[in-house]
mmCIF file of N, CA and C and ligand atoms in Angstrom:
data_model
loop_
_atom_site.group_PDB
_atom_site.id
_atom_site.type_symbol
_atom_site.label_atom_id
_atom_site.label_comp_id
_atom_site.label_asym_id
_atom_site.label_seq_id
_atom_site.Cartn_x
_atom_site.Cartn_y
_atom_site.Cartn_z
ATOM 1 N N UNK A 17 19.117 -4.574 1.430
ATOM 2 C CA UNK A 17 18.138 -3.485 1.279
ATOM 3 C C UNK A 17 16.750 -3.985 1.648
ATOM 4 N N UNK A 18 15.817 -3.497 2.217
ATOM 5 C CA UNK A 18 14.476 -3.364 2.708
ATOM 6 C C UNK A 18 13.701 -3.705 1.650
ATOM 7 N N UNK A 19 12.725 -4.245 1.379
ATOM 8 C CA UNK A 19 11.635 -4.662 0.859
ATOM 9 C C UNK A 19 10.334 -3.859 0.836
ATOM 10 N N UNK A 20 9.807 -3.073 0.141
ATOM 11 C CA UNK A 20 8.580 -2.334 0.263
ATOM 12 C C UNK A 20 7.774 -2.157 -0.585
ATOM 13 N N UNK A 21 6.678 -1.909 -0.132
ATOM 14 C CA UNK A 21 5.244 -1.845 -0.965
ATOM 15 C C UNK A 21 4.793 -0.443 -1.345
ATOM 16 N N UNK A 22 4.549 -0.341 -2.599
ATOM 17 C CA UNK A 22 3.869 1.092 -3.001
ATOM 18 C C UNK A 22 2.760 1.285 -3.874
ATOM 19 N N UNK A 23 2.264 1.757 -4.095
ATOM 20 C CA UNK A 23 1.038 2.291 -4.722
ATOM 21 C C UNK A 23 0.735 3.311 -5.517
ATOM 22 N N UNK A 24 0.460 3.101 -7.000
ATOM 23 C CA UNK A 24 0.407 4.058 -7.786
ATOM 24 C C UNK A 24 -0.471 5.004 -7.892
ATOM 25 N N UNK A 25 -0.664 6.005 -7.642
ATOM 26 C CA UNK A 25 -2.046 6.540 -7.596
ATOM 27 C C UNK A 25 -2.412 6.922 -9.172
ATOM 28 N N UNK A 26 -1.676 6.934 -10.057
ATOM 29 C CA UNK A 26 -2.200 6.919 -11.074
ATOM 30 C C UNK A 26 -2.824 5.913 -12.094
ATOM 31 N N UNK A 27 -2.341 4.769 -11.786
ATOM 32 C CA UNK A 27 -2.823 3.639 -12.101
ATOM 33 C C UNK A 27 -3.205 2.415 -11.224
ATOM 34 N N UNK A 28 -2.652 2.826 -9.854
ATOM 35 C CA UNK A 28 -3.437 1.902 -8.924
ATOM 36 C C UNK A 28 -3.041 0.632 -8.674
ATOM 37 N N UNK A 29 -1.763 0.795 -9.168
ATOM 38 C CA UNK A 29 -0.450 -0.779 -8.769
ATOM 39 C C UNK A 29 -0.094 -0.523 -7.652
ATOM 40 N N UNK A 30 -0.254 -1.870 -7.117
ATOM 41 C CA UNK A 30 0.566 -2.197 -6.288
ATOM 42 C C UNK A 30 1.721 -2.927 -6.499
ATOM 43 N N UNK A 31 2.788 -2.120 -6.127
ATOM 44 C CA UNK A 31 4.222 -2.658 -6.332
ATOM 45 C C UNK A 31 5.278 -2.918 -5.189
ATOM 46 N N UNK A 32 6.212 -3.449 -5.552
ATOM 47 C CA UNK A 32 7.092 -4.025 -4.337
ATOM 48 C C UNK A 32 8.590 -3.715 -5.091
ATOM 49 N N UNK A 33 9.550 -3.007 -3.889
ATOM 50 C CA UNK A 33 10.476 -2.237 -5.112
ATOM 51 C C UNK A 33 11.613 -2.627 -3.767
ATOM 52 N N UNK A 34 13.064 -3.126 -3.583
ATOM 53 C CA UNK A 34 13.959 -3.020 -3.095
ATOM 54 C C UNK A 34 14.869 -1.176 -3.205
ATOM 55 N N UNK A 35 14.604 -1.198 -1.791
ATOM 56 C CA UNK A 35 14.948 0.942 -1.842
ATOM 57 C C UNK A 35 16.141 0.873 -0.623
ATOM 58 N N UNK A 36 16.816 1.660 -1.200
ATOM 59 C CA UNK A 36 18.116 2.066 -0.537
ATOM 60 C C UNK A 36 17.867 2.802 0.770
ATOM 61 N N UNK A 37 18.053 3.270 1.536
ATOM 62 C CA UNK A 37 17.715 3.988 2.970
ATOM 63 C C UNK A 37 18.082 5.155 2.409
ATOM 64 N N UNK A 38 18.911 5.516 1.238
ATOM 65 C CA UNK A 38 18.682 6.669 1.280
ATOM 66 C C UNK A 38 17.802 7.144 -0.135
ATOM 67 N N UNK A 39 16.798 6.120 -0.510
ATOM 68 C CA UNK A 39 15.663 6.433 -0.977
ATOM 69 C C UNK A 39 14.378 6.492 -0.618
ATOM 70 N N UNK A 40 14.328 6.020 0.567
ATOM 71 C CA UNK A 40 13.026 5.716 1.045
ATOM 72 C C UNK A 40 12.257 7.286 1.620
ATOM 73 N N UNK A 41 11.225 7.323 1.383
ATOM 74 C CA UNK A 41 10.269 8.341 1.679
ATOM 75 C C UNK A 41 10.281 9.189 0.053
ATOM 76 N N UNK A 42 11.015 8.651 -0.938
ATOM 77 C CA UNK A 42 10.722 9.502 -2.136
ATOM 78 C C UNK A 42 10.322 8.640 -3.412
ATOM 79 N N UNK A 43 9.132 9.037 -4.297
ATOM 80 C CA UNK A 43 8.838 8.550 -4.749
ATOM 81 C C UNK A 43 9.416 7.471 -5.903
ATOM 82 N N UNK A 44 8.753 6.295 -6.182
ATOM 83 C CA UNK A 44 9.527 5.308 -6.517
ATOM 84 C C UNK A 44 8.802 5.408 -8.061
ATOM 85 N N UNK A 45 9.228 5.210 -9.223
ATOM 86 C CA UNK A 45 8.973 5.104 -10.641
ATOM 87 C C UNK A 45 7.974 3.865 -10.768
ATOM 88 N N UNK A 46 6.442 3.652 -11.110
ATOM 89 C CA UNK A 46 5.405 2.702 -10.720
ATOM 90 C C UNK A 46 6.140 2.300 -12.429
ATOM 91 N N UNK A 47 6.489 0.969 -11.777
ATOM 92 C CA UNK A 47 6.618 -0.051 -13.495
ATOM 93 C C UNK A 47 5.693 -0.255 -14.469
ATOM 94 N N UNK A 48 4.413 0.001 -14.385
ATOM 95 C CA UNK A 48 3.162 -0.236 -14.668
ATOM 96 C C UNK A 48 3.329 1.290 -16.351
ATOM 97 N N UNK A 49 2.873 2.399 -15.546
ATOM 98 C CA UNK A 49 2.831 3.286 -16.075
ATOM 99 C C UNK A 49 3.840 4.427 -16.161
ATOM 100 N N UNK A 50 4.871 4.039 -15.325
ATOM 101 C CA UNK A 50 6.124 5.301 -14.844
ATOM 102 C C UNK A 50 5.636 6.263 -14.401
ATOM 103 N N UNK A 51 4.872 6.514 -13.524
ATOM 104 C CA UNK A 51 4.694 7.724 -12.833
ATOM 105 C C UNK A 51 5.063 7.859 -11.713
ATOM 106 N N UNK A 52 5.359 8.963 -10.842
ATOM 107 C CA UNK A 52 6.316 9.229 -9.968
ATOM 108 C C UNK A 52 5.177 9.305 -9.189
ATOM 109 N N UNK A 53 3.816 9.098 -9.477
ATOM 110 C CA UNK A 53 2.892 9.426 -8.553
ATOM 111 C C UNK A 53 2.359 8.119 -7.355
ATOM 112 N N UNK A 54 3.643 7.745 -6.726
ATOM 113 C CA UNK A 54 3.335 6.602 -5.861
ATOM 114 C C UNK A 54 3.576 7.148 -4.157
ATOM 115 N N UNK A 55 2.983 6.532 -3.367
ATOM 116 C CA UNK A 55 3.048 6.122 -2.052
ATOM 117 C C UNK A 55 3.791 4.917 -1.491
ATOM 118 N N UNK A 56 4.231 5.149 -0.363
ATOM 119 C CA UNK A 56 4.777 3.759 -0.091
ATOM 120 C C UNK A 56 3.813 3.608 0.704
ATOM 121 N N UNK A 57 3.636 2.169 1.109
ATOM 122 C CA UNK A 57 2.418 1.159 1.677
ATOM 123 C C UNK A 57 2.558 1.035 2.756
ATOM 124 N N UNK A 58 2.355 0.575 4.010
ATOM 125 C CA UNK A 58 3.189 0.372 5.693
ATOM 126 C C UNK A 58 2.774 -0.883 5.259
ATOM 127 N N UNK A 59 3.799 -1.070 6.205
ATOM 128 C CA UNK A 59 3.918 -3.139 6.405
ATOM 129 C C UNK A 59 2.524 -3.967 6.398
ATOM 130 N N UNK A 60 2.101 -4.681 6.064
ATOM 131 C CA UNK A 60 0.907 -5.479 6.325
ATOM 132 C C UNK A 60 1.117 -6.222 7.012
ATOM 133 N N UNK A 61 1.487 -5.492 8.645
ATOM 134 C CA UNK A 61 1.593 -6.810 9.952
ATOM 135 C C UNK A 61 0.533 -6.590 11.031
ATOM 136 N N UNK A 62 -0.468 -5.690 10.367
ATOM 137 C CA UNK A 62 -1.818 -4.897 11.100
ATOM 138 C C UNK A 62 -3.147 -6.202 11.458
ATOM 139 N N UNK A 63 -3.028 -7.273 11.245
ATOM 140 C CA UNK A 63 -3.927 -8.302 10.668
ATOM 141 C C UNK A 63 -4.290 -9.137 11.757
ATOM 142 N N UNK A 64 -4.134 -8.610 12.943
ATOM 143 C CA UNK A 64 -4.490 -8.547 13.831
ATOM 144 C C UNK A 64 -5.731 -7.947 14.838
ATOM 145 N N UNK A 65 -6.835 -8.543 15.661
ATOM 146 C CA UNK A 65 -7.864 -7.546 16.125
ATOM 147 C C UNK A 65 -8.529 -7.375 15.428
ATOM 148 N N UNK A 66 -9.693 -6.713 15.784
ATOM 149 C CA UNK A 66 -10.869 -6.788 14.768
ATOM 150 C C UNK A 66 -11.177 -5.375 15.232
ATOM 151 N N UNK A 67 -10.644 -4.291 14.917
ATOM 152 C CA UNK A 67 -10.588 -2.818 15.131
ATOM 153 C C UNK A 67 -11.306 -2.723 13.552
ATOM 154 N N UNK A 68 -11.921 -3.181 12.944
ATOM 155 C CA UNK A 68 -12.145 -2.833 11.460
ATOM 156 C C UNK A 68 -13.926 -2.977 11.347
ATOM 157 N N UNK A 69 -14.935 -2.434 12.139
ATOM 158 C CA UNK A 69 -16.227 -2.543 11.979
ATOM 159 C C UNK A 69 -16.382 -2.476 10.795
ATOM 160 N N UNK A 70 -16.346 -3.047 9.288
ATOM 161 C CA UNK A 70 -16.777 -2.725 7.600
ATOM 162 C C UNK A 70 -18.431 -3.919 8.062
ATOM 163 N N UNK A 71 -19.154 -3.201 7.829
ATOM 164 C CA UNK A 71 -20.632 -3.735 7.497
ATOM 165 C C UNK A 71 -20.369 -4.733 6.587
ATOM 166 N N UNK A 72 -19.563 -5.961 6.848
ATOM 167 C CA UNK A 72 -19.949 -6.465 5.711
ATOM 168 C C UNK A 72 -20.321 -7.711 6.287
ATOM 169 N N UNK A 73 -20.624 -8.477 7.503
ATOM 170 C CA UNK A 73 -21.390 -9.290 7.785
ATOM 171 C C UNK A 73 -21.930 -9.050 8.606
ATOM 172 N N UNK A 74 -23.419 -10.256 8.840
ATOM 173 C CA UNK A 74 -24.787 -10.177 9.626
ATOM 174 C C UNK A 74 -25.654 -9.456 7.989
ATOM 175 N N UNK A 75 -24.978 -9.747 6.959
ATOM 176 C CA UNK A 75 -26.275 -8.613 6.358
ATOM 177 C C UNK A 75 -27.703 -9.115 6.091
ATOM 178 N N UNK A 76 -28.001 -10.196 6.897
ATOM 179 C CA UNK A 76 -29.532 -10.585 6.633
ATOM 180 C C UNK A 76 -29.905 -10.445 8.092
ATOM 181 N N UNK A 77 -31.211 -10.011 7.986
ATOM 182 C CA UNK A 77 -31.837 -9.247 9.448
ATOM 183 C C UNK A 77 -30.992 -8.134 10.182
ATOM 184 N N UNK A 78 -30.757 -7.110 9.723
ATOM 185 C CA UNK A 78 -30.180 -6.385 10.508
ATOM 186 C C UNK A 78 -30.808 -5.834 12.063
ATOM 187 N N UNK A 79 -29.759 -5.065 12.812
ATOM 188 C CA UNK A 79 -30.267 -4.714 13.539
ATOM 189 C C UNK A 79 -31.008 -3.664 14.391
ATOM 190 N N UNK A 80 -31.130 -3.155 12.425
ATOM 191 C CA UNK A 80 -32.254 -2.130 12.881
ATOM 192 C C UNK A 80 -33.326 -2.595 12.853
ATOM 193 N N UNK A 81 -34.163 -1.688 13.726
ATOM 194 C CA UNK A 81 -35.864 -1.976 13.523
ATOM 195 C C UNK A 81 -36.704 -0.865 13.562
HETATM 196 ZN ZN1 ZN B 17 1.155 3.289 -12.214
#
């Protein structure tokens, strides 16, 4: 069985749950709090490229003027 990542939106876990193919795309029970209110995660094989402009360096002297 597949390996996957999900996310509670009610409490904001991130979890990792072994899902049957014929569970996947329905929500998974977050161990945390039991709520059915999760997402599954896409793979984290994105970590690649720098497609991600976040302002978060150069922050001294910017380049406005
Ligand atoms: Zn939760």
């Amino acid at each position: 069985m597949p390996l996957y990542e999900y996310h509670c939106d009610s409490c904001g876990k991130e979890f990792e749950k072994m899902v049957r193919f014929s569970q996947i795309g329905k929500p998974q029970e977050c161990p945390k709090c039991h709520s059915n209110e999760t997402k599954r995660l896409l793979s984290r094989i994105a970590s690649l490229g720098n497609s991600s402009p976040s302002g978060s360096s150069c922050a001294s002297s910017g380049p406005f003027r």
